[in-house]
GROMACS .gro file of C-alpha atoms in nm:
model
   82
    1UNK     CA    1  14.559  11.363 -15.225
    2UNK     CA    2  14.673  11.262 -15.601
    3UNK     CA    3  14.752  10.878 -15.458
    4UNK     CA    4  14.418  10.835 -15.279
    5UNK     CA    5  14.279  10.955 -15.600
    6UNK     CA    6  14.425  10.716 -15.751
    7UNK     CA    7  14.346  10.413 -15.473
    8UNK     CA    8  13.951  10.521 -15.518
    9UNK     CA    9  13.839  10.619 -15.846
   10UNK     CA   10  13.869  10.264 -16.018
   11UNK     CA   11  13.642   9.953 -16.061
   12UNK     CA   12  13.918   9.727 -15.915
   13UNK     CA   13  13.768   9.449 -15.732
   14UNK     CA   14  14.024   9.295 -15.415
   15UNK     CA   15  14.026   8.991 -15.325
   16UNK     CA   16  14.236   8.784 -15.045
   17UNK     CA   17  14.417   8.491 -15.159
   18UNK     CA   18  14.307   8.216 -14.891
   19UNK     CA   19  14.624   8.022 -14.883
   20UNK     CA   20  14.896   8.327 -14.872
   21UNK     CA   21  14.639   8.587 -14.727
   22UNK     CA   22  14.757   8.839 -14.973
   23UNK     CA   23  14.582   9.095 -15.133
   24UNK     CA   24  14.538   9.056 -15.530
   25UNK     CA   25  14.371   9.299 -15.762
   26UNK     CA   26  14.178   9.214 -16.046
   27UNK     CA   27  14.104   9.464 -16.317
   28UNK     CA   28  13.923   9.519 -16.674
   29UNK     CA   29  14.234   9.755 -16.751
   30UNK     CA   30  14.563   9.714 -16.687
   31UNK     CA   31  14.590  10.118 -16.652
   32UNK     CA   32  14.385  10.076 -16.369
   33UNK     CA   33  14.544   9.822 -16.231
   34UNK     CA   34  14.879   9.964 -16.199
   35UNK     CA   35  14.713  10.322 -16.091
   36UNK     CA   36  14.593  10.082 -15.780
   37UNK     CA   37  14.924   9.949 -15.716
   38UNK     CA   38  15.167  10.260 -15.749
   39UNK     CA   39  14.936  10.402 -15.465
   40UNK     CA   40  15.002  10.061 -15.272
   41UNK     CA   41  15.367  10.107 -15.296
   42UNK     CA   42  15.317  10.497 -15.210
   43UNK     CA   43  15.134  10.360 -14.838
   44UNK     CA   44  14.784  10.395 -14.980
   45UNK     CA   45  14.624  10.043 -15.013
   46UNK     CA   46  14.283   9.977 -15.184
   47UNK     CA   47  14.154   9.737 -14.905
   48UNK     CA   48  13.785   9.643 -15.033
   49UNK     CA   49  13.452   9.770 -15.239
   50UNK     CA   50  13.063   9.733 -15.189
   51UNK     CA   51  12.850   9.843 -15.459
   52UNK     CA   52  12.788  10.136 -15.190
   53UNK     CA   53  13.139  10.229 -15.057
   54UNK     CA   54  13.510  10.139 -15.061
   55UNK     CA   55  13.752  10.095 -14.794
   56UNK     CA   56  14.099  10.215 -14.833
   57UNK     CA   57  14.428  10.207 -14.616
   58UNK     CA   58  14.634  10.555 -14.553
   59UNK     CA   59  14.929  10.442 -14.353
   60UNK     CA   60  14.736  10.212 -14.111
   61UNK     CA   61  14.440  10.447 -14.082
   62UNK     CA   62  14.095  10.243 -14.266
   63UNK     CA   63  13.891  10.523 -14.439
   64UNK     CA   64  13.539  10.473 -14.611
   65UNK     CA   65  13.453  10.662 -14.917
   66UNK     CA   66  13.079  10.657 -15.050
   67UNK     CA   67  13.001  10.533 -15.410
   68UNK     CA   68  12.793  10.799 -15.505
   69UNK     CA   69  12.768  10.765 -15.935
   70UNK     CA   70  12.988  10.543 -16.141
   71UNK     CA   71  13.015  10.671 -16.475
   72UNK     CA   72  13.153  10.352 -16.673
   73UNK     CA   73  13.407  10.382 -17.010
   74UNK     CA   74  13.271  10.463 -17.322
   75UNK     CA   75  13.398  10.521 -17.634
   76UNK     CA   76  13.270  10.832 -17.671
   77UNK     CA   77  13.449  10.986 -17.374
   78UNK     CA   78  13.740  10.720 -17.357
   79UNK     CA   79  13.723  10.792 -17.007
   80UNK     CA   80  13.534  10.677 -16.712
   81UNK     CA   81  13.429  10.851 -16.385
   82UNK     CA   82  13.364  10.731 -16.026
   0.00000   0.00000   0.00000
């Protein structure tokens, strides 16, 4: 549970290099970032986001997780919330 955590509460975007195929991430925070790809290297792969849902990779098995709220950084919290 702690690494899909960690493959679905971010604002990484993914995007699919057209020449290699791969998969690159690009984040506002580098925290986030490498939250995304420890899970990766743990089997759990961010795949792709909507502004409704995000798809995610367990071991070959797709799942779909609903965007309910997104509750951005702020300096008052120095945390944000998805």
């Amino acid at each position: 549970d702690f690494f899909t955590l960690m493959a679905v509460c971010h604002t990484v975007v993914a995007d699919v290099d057209p020449d290699t195929k791969e998969l690159k991430y690009q984040a506002s925070s580098p925290d986030e970032l490498a939250l995304v790809e420890g899970a990766a290297q743990f089997g759990i792969t961010f795949k792709t986001r909507t502004t409704a849902s995000m798809v995610i990779d367990t071991f070959g098995e797709l799942s779909t997780w609903s965007i309910l709220n997104e509750l951005p950084f702020n300096s008052t919290r120095k945390r944000m919330s998805l």
